[in-house]
Amino acid sequence: MVNRSPTNAHSHLQQQQQQKQHHSLSMQTPNSHGNGQGQKQHFKQQRKPQPHPAKMNSRSPGNNKHTAVPAMKLHPAAVRERARGISGCKELVNTSKGDENVISFMVGLNHPNQPQALARINVYYITGTIGTQRVVGGQVRQSFRRNITSLDVMERLMRHPEKAVTIDEHLIGFDNNDNDHNEEKKMEIRKKRSLQKELELADVGMCILQGERDKLTRHIDSIHQFQYTKQQKTIQQQQPSIESFPDDENDVPMNDNDESSSSSSNGSLSGMEFQFSLPADVMTQVDQCLRDITRMDKLVKGVATNGRGTVFLYGNGGVAYTPSIPRALYQKLRQLRNSTYAARPSYVSLGTRDRYFVAFNDFTADWKGPKALDKILKRCIASRKPPLSVSFGSTYDTFFVVFHDGSWEYQGRGIPSSLEEKLASRDARADLVTVNLGPSGEWFLKAKNGRMWWSGISDDLDKVISHILQTDNYLHFMDFGEGGSYFVSYDD
């Protein structure tokens, strides 16, 4: 509140004012807790005697003029609180000197594909002025609303910023009679304005980039959290599944004597041993399967792998398998817990791209593969003579089938040429027991006389087989999976 005594007032008014000995002032101050409630502070100030009117200068402001502290029309804390409730609104850091009484926000960040939605809102909370800046045609336009005291009006302007007024420069006239000095000043002013506009545009661009960065960071964090949750569920809920069935014969007891390393693992099961190289998570699951089979004192009779998943046949119809086998086969094997011996699997093979084949003791079978394989397998099942082996190659249409009498048939673009040459060198004899194909051109062939051939294997697997043979062990079987993974069985 400001009290003034006009210097040109009549003498009787000045005499009345001289009779007053003091006056009181009150000032509203915001509560220290920022709750909008004020505390009034009262103080008294002694007024000095007024000079005689004749001695006062008519243009003098007077000795009784007092300057009051300006009151805020919008409280900063309330402004920020309202801004936090607006989607796509972000407060900007004020680095300009002399603008301590302004709070700036960037709105429209929740519409990254709509640049016209962006606007900078400057709230001058002392005067209640709200400025709206927009970019129009590469230039920054600003409009003002003054004497705003309502937070609702301020929030409406932030949620729905005013559109900038565009001015057609062709409609504006210019005075060309200025001298050269004035032209230089005008050019300098234009350069400063241009630089200021570029800085404001850069500020807008920085806000957009910062908003995009924050959005990408939240997206990456959500992906990491999803992957972590999925991994935890896989570890907790998808542990290796073991299916056990009653024995109808006396199997040779097995001793758990597993040794593992980063690249291979050995398991001794009643004289039969295994060498395998698989991904780390699958290695852990396979070790668990082998330990459980050993604990039940069963004999492993068959193994199939595609690198990601592995299936074991053991005992008299028992099945053990890891979670990442083809989904259709996984569901099929889960139904065997209470099945009879006739419905249990007698042979299984796995391929990439969810291909598989499983034969049961009742001469039925189930599989997934190319249409050409469907016709061959349906013919075998109809004659109640399931094949001895079925394998899947590097392409979806590639397969190799060995029939019950040792004859065979293959199709597909991925049949290795070295395998075709070996079959031709043996005069295409119908004396095969099994043929396995790998996803990278590997193959393994075993005849009824016990002789075996293989090719296309990795250097790591070649060293493993060489060591097995050099130590006078007998090789039984090998299967191949993704990424150079393999599974080998042999006798010592």
Tab-separated table of C-alpha atoms in Angstrom:
chain	number	residue	atom	x	y	z
A	1	MET	CA	0.000	0.000	0.000
A	2	VAL	CA	1.397	3.429	-0.971
A	3	ASN	CA	0.340	6.672	0.751
A	4	ARG	CA	1.057	9.886	-1.115
A	5	SER	CA	0.349	13.603	-0.357
A	6	PRO	CA	-0.105	15.583	-3.582
A	7	THR	CA	2.088	18.619	-3.771
A	8	ASN	CA	-0.576	20.705	-5.452
A	9	ALA	CA	-3.295	20.054	-2.793
A	10	HIS	CA	-5.121	22.905	-1.051
A	11	SER	CA	-3.654	24.256	2.183
A	12	HIS	CA	-6.527	23.139	4.376
A	13	LEU	CA	-5.983	19.510	3.298
A	14	GLN	CA	-2.276	19.774	4.147
A	15	GLN	CA	-3.066	21.190	7.582
A	16	GLN	CA	-5.349	18.249	8.275
A	17	GLN	CA	-2.610	15.800	7.245
A	18	GLN	CA	-0.066	17.544	9.533
A	19	GLN	CA	-2.270	16.828	12.517
A	20	LYS	CA	-1.834	13.085	12.011
A	21	GLN	CA	1.081	11.742	14.046
A	22	HIS	CA	1.515	8.337	12.463
A	23	HIS	CA	-0.009	5.878	10.049
A	24	SER	CA	-0.143	2.085	9.953
A	25	LEU	CA	0.719	-0.238	7.124
A	26	SER	CA	-0.130	-3.907	6.675
A	27	MET	CA	1.631	-6.348	4.400
A	28	GLN	CA	0.410	-9.794	3.341
A	29	THR	CA	3.160	-12.433	3.434
A	30	PRO	CA	2.868	-16.005	2.237
A	31	ASN	CA	2.884	-18.687	4.892
A	32	SER	CA	6.226	-20.451	5.282
A	33	HIS	CA	4.490	-23.775	4.651
A	34	GLY	CA	3.264	-22.692	1.233
A	35	ASN	CA	-0.380	-23.431	2.039
A	36	GLY	CA	-1.736	-20.174	0.586
A	37	GLN	CA	-2.738	-18.814	4.047
A	38	GLY	CA	-1.127	-15.471	4.962
A	39	GLN	CA	0.049	-13.880	8.166
A	40	LYS	CA	-0.353	-10.129	8.623
A	41	GLN	CA	2.507	-8.116	10.042
A	42	HIS	CA	1.589	-4.647	11.479
A	43	PHE	CA	4.098	-1.891	12.049
A	44	LYS	CA	3.919	1.915	12.585
A	45	GLN	CA	6.001	4.595	10.969
A	46	GLN	CA	6.231	8.149	12.386
A	47	ARG	CA	5.408	10.782	9.777
A	48	LYS	CA	7.673	13.805	9.609
A	49	PRO	CA	6.014	17.275	9.735
A	50	GLN	CA	4.892	18.563	6.362
A	51	PRO	CA	6.767	21.639	5.086
A	52	HIS	CA	4.910	24.850	4.361
A	53	PRO	CA	3.216	24.806	0.977
A	54	ALA	CA	5.093	27.858	-0.079
A	55	LYS	CA	8.413	26.139	0.429
A	56	MET	CA	7.430	23.000	-1.604
A	57	ASN	CA	8.325	22.614	-5.235
A	58	SER	CA	5.265	21.923	-7.249
A	59	ARG	CA	7.166	19.196	-9.165
A	60	SER	CA	8.654	17.581	-6.021
A	61	PRO	CA	7.348	14.101	-5.310
A	62	GLY	CA	6.998	14.961	-1.615
A	63	ASN	CA	8.749	13.651	1.452
A	64	ASN	CA	5.953	11.288	2.499
A	65	LYS	CA	6.113	8.890	-0.503
A	66	HIS	CA	6.488	5.193	0.420
A	67	THR	CA	7.219	2.252	-1.924
A	68	ALA	CA	5.395	-0.994	-1.070
A	69	VAL	CA	6.574	-4.530	-1.889
A	70	PRO	CA	4.664	-5.743	-4.969
A	71	ALA	CA	2.210	-8.568	-4.260
A	72	MET	CA	2.301	-11.771	-6.350
A	73	LYS	CA	-0.774	-12.364	-8.482
A	74	LEU	CA	0.128	-16.046	-9.008
A	75	HIS	CA	1.986	-18.057	-6.396
A	76	PRO	CA	4.956	-20.034	-7.909
A	77	ALA	CA	4.266	-23.181	-5.877
A	78	ALA	CA	0.629	-23.231	-6.984
A	79	VAL	CA	1.661	-22.655	-10.613
A	80	ARG	CA	4.077	-25.607	-10.519
A	81	GLU	CA	1.488	-27.794	-8.803
A	82	ARG	CA	-1.059	-27.102	-11.574
A	83	ALA	CA	1.607	-27.713	-14.263
A	84	ARG	CA	2.454	-31.126	-12.843
A	85	GLY	CA	-1.093	-32.260	-13.503
A	86	ILE	CA	-0.913	-31.379	-17.222
A	87	SER	CA	0.125	-34.182	-19.577
A	88	GLY	CA	3.080	-33.358	-21.813
A	89	CYS	CA	4.103	-30.321	-19.738
A	90	LYS	CA	7.717	-29.881	-18.592
A	91	GLU	CA	9.261	-26.981	-16.685
A	92	LEU	CA	12.271	-25.339	-18.338
A	93	VAL	CA	15.384	-24.246	-16.508
A	94	ASN	CA	15.528	-20.450	-16.394
A	95	THR	CA	19.089	-19.339	-17.204
A	96	SER	CA	18.306	-15.743	-18.220
A	97	LYS	CA	19.480	-13.026	-15.873
A	98	GLY	CA	16.852	-10.494	-14.877
A	99	ASP	CA	13.976	-12.967	-15.410
A	100	GLU	CA	13.871	-14.407	-11.900
A	101	ASN	CA	10.133	-13.655	-11.663
A	102	VAL	CA	9.142	-15.893	-14.591
A	103	ILE	CA	8.492	-19.658	-14.704
A	104	SER	CA	8.713	-21.253	-18.154
A	105	PHE	CA	7.090	-24.479	-19.330
A	106	MET	CA	7.090	-26.466	-22.564
A	107	VAL	CA	3.691	-28.011	-23.368
A	108	GLY	CA	2.609	-30.419	-26.091
A	109	LEU	CA	5.478	-32.913	-25.504
A	110	ASN	CA	2.946	-35.748	-25.405
A	111	HIS	CA	2.344	-35.218	-29.154
A	112	PRO	CA	5.823	-35.841	-30.673
A	113	ASN	CA	4.385	-36.233	-34.170
A	114	GLN	CA	2.564	-32.869	-34.044
A	115	PRO	CA	5.121	-30.020	-33.967
A	116	GLN	CA	2.312	-27.470	-34.121
A	117	ALA	CA	1.178	-28.666	-30.681
A	118	LEU	CA	4.404	-27.428	-29.048
A	119	ALA	CA	4.348	-24.118	-27.203
A	120	ARG	CA	6.408	-22.365	-24.565
A	121	ILE	CA	4.430	-20.796	-21.729
A	122	ASN	CA	6.084	-18.019	-19.672
A	123	VAL	CA	4.284	-17.264	-16.380
A	124	TYR	CA	5.242	-13.895	-14.853
A	125	TYR	CA	3.813	-14.617	-11.441
A	126	ILE	CA	4.382	-11.107	-10.014
A	127	THR	CA	2.363	-9.257	-12.660
A	128	GLY	CA	0.061	-12.105	-13.658
A	129	THR	CA	1.171	-11.929	-17.282
A	130	ILE	CA	1.211	-15.171	-19.274
A	131	GLY	CA	3.152	-15.282	-22.535
A	132	THR	CA	2.615	-17.964	-25.180
A	133	GLN	CA	5.428	-18.627	-27.692
A	134	ARG	CA	4.942	-20.687	-30.850
A	135	VAL	CA	7.061	-21.359	-33.922
A	136	VAL	CA	5.324	-20.200	-37.111
A	137	GLY	CA	7.109	-20.471	-40.443
A	138	GLY	CA	10.491	-20.830	-38.759
A	139	GLN	CA	9.909	-17.753	-36.597
A	140	VAL	CA	8.928	-17.456	-32.940
A	141	ARG	CA	5.660	-15.623	-32.279
A	142	GLN	CA	4.591	-14.592	-28.784
A	143	SER	CA	1.269	-13.396	-27.419
A	144	PHE	CA	0.453	-12.137	-23.912
A	145	ARG	CA	-2.469	-12.246	-21.514
A	146	ARG	CA	-2.140	-9.763	-18.664
A	147	ASN	CA	-3.448	-9.502	-15.105
A	148	ILE	CA	-4.215	-13.198	-14.744
A	149	THR	CA	-5.000	-13.975	-11.098
A	150	SER	CA	-6.971	-17.191	-11.507
A	151	LEU	CA	-5.097	-20.512	-11.521
A	152	ASP	CA	-7.943	-22.012	-13.527
A	153	VAL	CA	-7.425	-19.464	-16.306
A	154	MET	CA	-3.661	-20.111	-16.195
A	155	GLU	CA	-4.215	-23.887	-16.435
A	156	ARG	CA	-6.603	-23.432	-19.366
A	157	LEU	CA	-3.973	-21.366	-21.221
A	158	MET	CA	-1.389	-24.102	-20.569
A	159	ARG	CA	-3.681	-26.922	-21.651
A	160	HIS	CA	-4.905	-25.013	-24.693
A	161	PRO	CA	-2.182	-22.496	-25.633
A	162	GLU	CA	-3.273	-19.550	-27.715
A	163	LYS	CA	-2.446	-19.733	-31.388
A	164	ALA	CA	0.094	-17.269	-32.706
A	165	VAL	CA	-1.030	-14.387	-34.888
A	166	THR	CA	0.744	-14.417	-38.244
A	167	ILE	CA	1.531	-11.164	-40.015
A	168	ASP	CA	1.904	-10.864	-43.755
A	169	GLU	CA	5.086	-8.848	-44.228
A	170	HIS	CA	3.908	-7.705	-47.677
A	171	LEU	CA	1.162	-5.665	-45.997
A	172	ILE	CA	3.632	-3.703	-43.869
A	173	GLY	CA	5.060	-0.492	-45.301
A	174	PHE	CA	8.622	0.681	-44.716
A	175	ASP	CA	10.076	4.197	-44.797
A	176	ASN	CA	13.015	4.249	-47.233
A	177	ASN	CA	14.044	7.825	-46.383
A	178	ASP	CA	16.268	6.837	-43.465
A	179	ASN	CA	19.918	7.638	-43.735
A	180	ASP	CA	22.730	5.072	-43.828
A	181	HIS	CA	23.325	5.314	-40.098
A	182	ASN	CA	19.763	4.341	-39.357
A	183	GLU	CA	19.973	1.472	-41.844
A	184	GLU	CA	23.021	0.086	-40.037
A	185	LYS	CA	21.189	0.272	-36.737
A	186	LYS	CA	18.212	-1.502	-38.256
A	187	MET	CA	20.453	-4.231	-39.650
A	188	GLU	CA	22.078	-4.692	-36.259
A	189	ILE	CA	18.692	-4.894	-34.563
A	190	ARG	CA	17.523	-7.452	-37.141
A	191	LYS	CA	20.618	-9.568	-36.561
A	192	LYS	CA	20.043	-9.528	-32.817
A	193	ARG	CA	16.397	-10.467	-33.276
A	194	SER	CA	17.349	-13.225	-35.702
A	195	LEU	CA	19.910	-14.581	-33.252
A	196	GLN	CA	17.354	-14.448	-30.464
A	197	LYS	CA	14.831	-16.356	-32.569
A	198	GLU	CA	17.440	-19.002	-33.432
A	199	LEU	CA	18.241	-19.416	-29.759
A	200	GLU	CA	14.565	-19.818	-28.948
A	201	LEU	CA	14.183	-22.376	-31.746
A	202	ALA	CA	17.218	-24.243	-30.396
A	203	ASP	CA	15.619	-24.174	-26.958
A	204	VAL	CA	12.439	-25.703	-28.395
A	205	GLY	CA	14.493	-28.352	-30.201
A	206	MET	CA	16.405	-29.187	-27.024
A	207	CYS	CA	13.131	-29.638	-25.155
A	208	ILE	CA	11.830	-31.972	-27.857
A	209	LEU	CA	15.027	-34.031	-27.842
A	210	GLN	CA	15.041	-34.193	-24.068
A	211	GLY	CA	11.449	-35.391	-24.073
A	212	GLU	CA	12.260	-38.055	-26.667
A	213	ARG	CA	15.286	-39.128	-24.629
A	214	ASP	CA	13.186	-39.498	-21.484
A	215	LYS	CA	10.581	-41.479	-23.400
A	216	LEU	CA	13.205	-43.822	-24.873
A	217	THR	CA	14.806	-44.269	-21.457
A	218	ARG	CA	11.465	-45.287	-19.957
A	219	HIS	CA	10.879	-47.643	-22.890
A	220	ILE	CA	14.307	-49.291	-22.452
A	221	ASP	CA	13.733	-49.630	-18.712
A	222	SER	CA	10.378	-51.305	-19.338
A	223	ILE	CA	12.013	-53.736	-21.801
A	224	HIS	CA	14.722	-54.615	-19.277
A	225	GLN	CA	12.110	-55.121	-16.582
A	226	PHE	CA	10.039	-57.336	-18.902
A	227	GLN	CA	13.080	-59.436	-19.851
A	228	TYR	CA	14.061	-59.804	-16.195
A	229	THR	CA	10.535	-60.872	-15.220
A	230	LYS	CA	10.369	-63.313	-18.119
A	231	GLN	CA	13.735	-64.787	-17.150
A	232	GLN	CA	12.639	-65.189	-13.537
A	233	LYS	CA	9.429	-66.923	-14.627
A	234	THR	CA	11.438	-69.239	-16.876
A	235	ILE	CA	13.745	-70.176	-14.009
A	236	GLN	CA	10.974	-70.602	-11.437
A	237	GLN	CA	8.134	-72.096	-13.475
A	238	GLN	CA	9.780	-73.873	-16.414
A	239	GLN	CA	12.224	-76.152	-14.669
A	240	PRO	CA	13.102	-79.361	-16.567
A	241	SER	CA	10.075	-81.647	-16.626
A	242	ILE	CA	10.568	-85.322	-15.726
A	243	GLU	CA	7.851	-87.884	-16.504
A	244	SER	CA	8.256	-91.293	-14.775
A	245	PHE	CA	6.448	-94.540	-15.525
A	246	PRO	CA	6.489	-98.004	-13.830
A	247	ASP	CA	9.148	-100.437	-15.025
A	248	ASP	CA	8.288	-103.808	-16.537
A	249	GLU	CA	11.918	-104.951	-16.786
A	250	ASN	CA	15.085	-104.871	-14.728
A	251	ASP	CA	17.326	-102.105	-16.011
A	252	VAL	CA	21.030	-102.043	-15.232
A	253	PRO	CA	21.681	-99.663	-12.285
A	254	MET	CA	23.249	-96.321	-13.151
A	255	ASN	CA	25.829	-94.242	-11.257
A	256	ASP	CA	25.755	-90.451	-11.246
A	257	ASN	CA	29.282	-89.472	-12.297
A	258	ASP	CA	28.690	-86.244	-14.245
A	259	GLU	CA	31.469	-83.808	-15.017
A	260	SER	CA	30.720	-80.532	-16.756
A	261	SER	CA	32.604	-77.627	-18.229
A	262	SER	CA	31.794	-74.562	-20.265
A	263	SER	CA	31.825	-76.437	-23.550
A	264	SER	CA	30.936	-80.055	-22.785
A	265	SER	CA	29.669	-82.416	-20.085
A	266	ASN	CA	30.248	-86.089	-19.408
A	267	GLY	CA	27.696	-88.446	-17.879
A	268	SER	CA	28.290	-92.104	-16.986
A	269	LEU	CA	25.055	-94.097	-17.083
A	270	SER	CA	25.689	-97.847	-16.639
A	271	GLY	CA	28.610	-97.943	-19.082
A	272	MET	CA	27.129	-95.462	-21.581
A	273	GLU	CA	28.644	-91.985	-21.601
A	274	PHE	CA	27.691	-88.691	-23.177
A	275	GLN	CA	29.523	-85.683	-24.546
A	276	PHE	CA	27.418	-82.621	-25.333
A	277	SER	CA	27.833	-78.920	-26.010
A	278	LEU	CA	24.707	-76.801	-25.577
A	279	PRO	CA	23.729	-73.233	-24.557
A	280	ALA	CA	24.368	-72.499	-20.883
A	281	ASP	CA	20.706	-72.604	-19.765
A	282	VAL	CA	20.051	-75.837	-21.678
A	283	MET	CA	23.245	-77.375	-20.194
A	284	THR	CA	21.832	-76.820	-16.708
A	285	GLN	CA	18.489	-78.371	-17.655
A	286	VAL	CA	20.119	-81.407	-19.331
A	287	ASP	CA	22.332	-82.000	-16.275
A	288	GLN	CA	19.198	-81.929	-14.114
A	289	CYS	CA	17.471	-84.467	-16.376
A	290	LEU	CA	20.442	-86.835	-16.265
A	291	ARG	CA	20.732	-86.572	-12.473
A	292	ASP	CA	17.020	-87.312	-12.046
A	293	ILE	CA	17.198	-90.310	-14.382
A	294	THR	CA	20.232	-91.610	-12.473
A	295	ARG	CA	18.460	-91.093	-9.151
A	296	MET	CA	15.607	-93.321	-10.429
A	297	ASP	CA	18.189	-95.968	-11.441
A	298	LYS	CA	17.064	-95.985	-15.091
A	299	LEU	CA	18.924	-96.537	-18.361
A	300	VAL	CA	18.890	-93.898	-21.115
A	301	LYS	CA	17.701	-95.505	-24.359
A	302	GLY	CA	17.397	-92.513	-26.683
A	303	VAL	CA	18.354	-88.836	-26.962
A	304	ALA	CA	17.249	-86.097	-29.363
A	305	THR	CA	18.264	-82.415	-29.420
A	306	ASN	CA	17.957	-79.344	-31.612
A	307	GLY	CA	20.191	-77.139	-29.427
A	308	ARG	CA	17.380	-75.298	-27.653
A	309	GLY	CA	15.541	-78.376	-26.350
A	310	THR	CA	16.427	-81.996	-25.513
A	311	VAL	CA	14.337	-85.157	-24.972
A	312	PHE	CA	15.483	-88.351	-23.187
A	313	LEU	CA	13.797	-91.760	-23.432
A	314	TYR	CA	14.703	-93.989	-20.496
A	315	GLY	CA	13.666	-97.165	-18.687
A	316	ASN	CA	10.547	-98.876	-19.951
A	317	GLY	CA	8.721	-95.906	-21.480
A	318	GLY	CA	9.943	-93.016	-19.328
A	319	VAL	CA	10.397	-89.549	-20.800
A	320	ALA	CA	12.427	-86.540	-19.637
A	321	TYR	CA	12.515	-83.255	-21.542
A	322	THR	CA	13.601	-79.630	-21.192
A	323	PRO	CA	11.069	-76.763	-21.568
A	324	SER	CA	12.188	-75.385	-24.954
A	325	ILE	CA	11.235	-78.343	-27.132
A	326	PRO	CA	8.589	-77.665	-29.841
A	327	ARG	CA	5.371	-76.561	-28.157
A	328	ALA	CA	3.148	-79.187	-29.835
A	329	LEU	CA	5.504	-81.979	-28.714
A	330	TYR	CA	5.668	-80.491	-25.213
A	331	GLN	CA	1.868	-80.674	-24.897
A	332	LYS	CA	1.838	-84.199	-26.318
A	333	LEU	CA	4.393	-85.513	-23.825
A	334	ARG	CA	2.648	-83.870	-20.861
A	335	GLN	CA	-0.378	-86.067	-21.543
A	336	LEU	CA	1.646	-89.271	-20.998
A	337	ARG	CA	1.806	-89.169	-17.187
A	338	ASN	CA	-1.105	-91.615	-16.708
A	339	SER	CA	-0.907	-93.362	-20.082
A	340	THR	CA	-0.352	-97.061	-20.697
A	341	TYR	CA	2.874	-98.529	-22.060
A	342	ALA	CA	1.406	-98.756	-25.576
A	343	ALA	CA	0.891	-94.963	-25.690
A	344	ARG	CA	4.449	-94.154	-24.589
A	345	PRO	CA	7.128	-92.993	-27.073
A	346	SER	CA	9.602	-95.453	-28.582
A	347	TYR	CA	11.521	-92.951	-30.749
A	348	VAL	CA	11.794	-89.157	-30.990
A	349	SER	CA	13.735	-86.695	-33.154
A	350	LEU	CA	13.917	-82.871	-33.104
A	351	GLY	CA	14.633	-80.267	-35.767
A	352	THR	CA	14.751	-76.497	-35.962
A	353	ARG	CA	11.681	-74.340	-36.701
A	354	ASP	CA	9.489	-76.526	-34.399
A	355	ARG	CA	9.839	-79.658	-36.549
A	356	TYR	CA	9.727	-83.002	-34.742
A	357	PHE	CA	8.771	-86.681	-35.050
A	358	VAL	CA	7.702	-89.056	-32.251
A	359	ALA	CA	6.698	-92.737	-32.635
A	360	PHE	CA	4.771	-94.673	-29.971
A	361	ASN	CA	4.727	-98.323	-28.963
A	362	ASP	CA	1.239	-98.800	-30.431
A	363	PHE	CA	2.657	-98.090	-33.956
A	364	THR	CA	1.151	-94.583	-34.067
A	365	ALA	CA	3.146	-91.375	-34.479
A	366	ASP	CA	2.918	-87.608	-34.353
A	367	TRP	CA	5.015	-85.054	-36.241
A	368	LYS	CA	5.362	-81.593	-37.744
A	369	GLY	CA	7.230	-80.970	-41.005
A	370	PRO	CA	6.894	-80.300	-44.739
A	371	LYS	CA	3.984	-81.683	-46.766
A	372	ALA	CA	6.205	-84.139	-48.650
A	373	LEU	CA	7.142	-85.749	-45.324
A	374	ASP	CA	3.441	-86.009	-44.380
A	375	LYS	CA	2.730	-88.304	-47.324
A	376	ILE	CA	5.660	-90.625	-46.551
A	377	LEU	CA	4.903	-90.910	-42.819
A	378	LYS	CA	1.175	-91.480	-43.345
A	379	ARG	CA	2.052	-94.367	-45.634
A	380	CYS	CA	4.336	-95.874	-42.956
A	381	ILE	CA	1.792	-95.508	-40.158
A	382	ALA	CA	-0.978	-96.972	-42.313
A	383	SER	CA	1.140	-100.112	-42.799
A	384	ARG	CA	1.903	-100.206	-39.042
A	385	LYS	CA	5.615	-100.045	-39.844
A	386	PRO	CA	6.958	-96.808	-38.391
A	387	PRO	CA	10.350	-95.619	-39.672
A	388	LEU	CA	13.611	-96.370	-37.848
A	389	SER	CA	14.680	-92.719	-37.965
A	390	VAL	CA	13.488	-89.318	-39.191
A	391	SER	CA	15.786	-86.289	-39.334
A	392	PHE	CA	15.386	-82.645	-40.370
A	393	GLY	CA	17.910	-80.583	-42.358
A	394	SER	CA	19.019	-76.978	-42.735
A	395	THR	CA	15.923	-75.907	-44.735
A	396	TYR	CA	12.324	-76.520	-43.770
A	397	ASP	CA	11.699	-78.844	-46.738
A	398	THR	CA	14.782	-81.019	-46.082
A	399	PHE	CA	14.367	-84.409	-44.370
A	400	PHE	CA	15.793	-87.956	-44.382
A	401	VAL	CA	13.716	-91.048	-43.505
A	402	VAL	CA	15.112	-94.550	-42.817
A	403	PHE	CA	12.385	-97.199	-43.132
A	404	HIS	CA	11.968	-100.352	-41.029
A	405	ASP	CA	13.737	-102.559	-43.597
A	406	GLY	CA	16.821	-100.303	-43.912
A	407	SER	CA	15.719	-98.576	-47.107
A	408	TRP	CA	15.568	-94.796	-47.110
A	409	GLU	CA	14.270	-91.671	-48.821
A	410	TYR	CA	15.203	-88.014	-48.639
A	411	GLN	CA	14.065	-84.691	-50.130
A	412	GLY	CA	14.901	-81.005	-49.865
A	413	ARG	CA	17.323	-78.320	-50.929
A	414	GLY	CA	19.493	-78.727	-47.809
A	415	ILE	CA	20.726	-82.316	-48.315
A	416	PRO	CA	24.574	-82.174	-48.017
A	417	SER	CA	26.339	-83.148	-51.242
A	418	SER	CA	28.893	-85.159	-49.244
A	419	LEU	CA	26.056	-87.327	-47.873
A	420	GLU	CA	24.721	-87.945	-51.370
A	421	GLU	CA	28.207	-88.940	-52.503
A	422	LYS	CA	28.567	-91.394	-49.598
A	423	LEU	CA	25.196	-92.998	-50.370
A	424	ALA	CA	26.174	-93.328	-54.037
A	425	SER	CA	29.587	-94.840	-53.166
A	426	ARG	CA	27.772	-97.557	-51.189
A	427	ASP	CA	25.574	-98.322	-54.213
A	428	ALA	CA	22.517	-96.961	-52.344
A	429	ARG	CA	22.332	-100.087	-50.193
A	430	ALA	CA	19.220	-100.508	-48.051
A	431	ASP	CA	21.079	-101.371	-44.843
A	432	LEU	CA	20.842	-98.175	-42.819
A	433	VAL	CA	19.888	-97.895	-39.157
A	434	THR	CA	19.844	-94.124	-38.677
A	435	VAL	CA	20.716	-90.868	-40.431
A	436	ASN	CA	20.842	-87.540	-38.572
A	437	LEU	CA	21.027	-84.104	-40.210
A	438	GLY	CA	22.079	-80.780	-38.632
A	439	PRO	CA	20.994	-77.170	-39.231
A	440	SER	CA	24.450	-76.220	-40.596
A	441	GLY	CA	25.041	-79.071	-43.069
A	442	GLU	CA	26.207	-81.698	-40.524
A	443	TRP	CA	25.250	-85.356	-41.039
A	444	PHE	CA	25.747	-88.759	-39.331
A	445	LEU	CA	25.061	-92.151	-40.941
A	446	LYS	CA	25.048	-95.582	-39.277
A	447	ALA	CA	24.614	-98.926	-41.072
A	448	LYS	CA	23.366	-102.274	-39.734
A	449	ASN	CA	26.912	-103.704	-39.695
A	450	GLY	CA	27.893	-101.035	-37.149
A	451	ARG	CA	29.917	-98.865	-39.493
A	452	MET	CA	29.437	-95.101	-39.241
A	453	TRP	CA	30.264	-92.028	-41.333
A	454	TRP	CA	29.908	-88.302	-40.662
A	455	SER	CA	30.851	-84.934	-42.163
A	456	GLY	CA	30.273	-81.166	-41.929
A	457	ILE	CA	30.910	-81.126	-38.169
A	458	SER	CA	32.675	-78.329	-36.255
A	459	ASP	CA	36.334	-78.465	-35.203
A	460	ASP	CA	35.244	-78.760	-31.565
A	461	LEU	CA	33.094	-81.822	-32.258
A	462	ASP	CA	35.807	-83.316	-34.474
A	463	LYS	CA	38.274	-83.141	-31.551
A	464	VAL	CA	35.733	-84.765	-29.218
A	465	ILE	CA	35.138	-87.692	-31.601
A	466	SER	CA	38.864	-88.119	-32.229
A	467	HIS	CA	39.462	-88.344	-28.479
A	468	ILE	CA	36.652	-90.895	-28.058
A	469	LEU	CA	38.046	-93.140	-30.795
A	470	GLN	CA	41.706	-92.776	-29.711
A	471	THR	CA	40.812	-93.986	-26.219
A	472	ASP	CA	39.310	-97.225	-27.675
A	473	ASN	CA	35.714	-96.205	-27.011
A	474	TYR	CA	32.812	-97.249	-29.244
A	475	LEU	CA	30.793	-94.441	-30.817
A	476	HIS	CA	27.037	-95.013	-30.736
A	477	PHE	CA	25.233	-91.908	-31.877
A	478	MET	CA	25.482	-88.172	-32.520
A	479	ASP	CA	22.834	-85.465	-32.974
A	480	PHE	CA	23.168	-81.794	-33.942
A	481	GLY	CA	21.522	-78.492	-32.941
A	482	GLU	CA	21.640	-74.739	-33.468
A	483	GLY	CA	24.858	-72.750	-33.072
A	484	GLY	CA	27.189	-75.744	-33.396
A	485	SER	CA	25.622	-77.598	-30.439
A	486	TYR	CA	25.775	-81.390	-30.381
A	487	PHE	CA	25.062	-84.528	-28.305
A	488	VAL	CA	27.249	-87.658	-28.576
A	489	SER	CA	26.810	-91.061	-26.878
A	490	TYR	CA	29.469	-93.798	-26.676
A	491	ASP	CA	30.631	-96.856	-24.682
A	492	ASP	CA	33.945	-97.177	-22.913
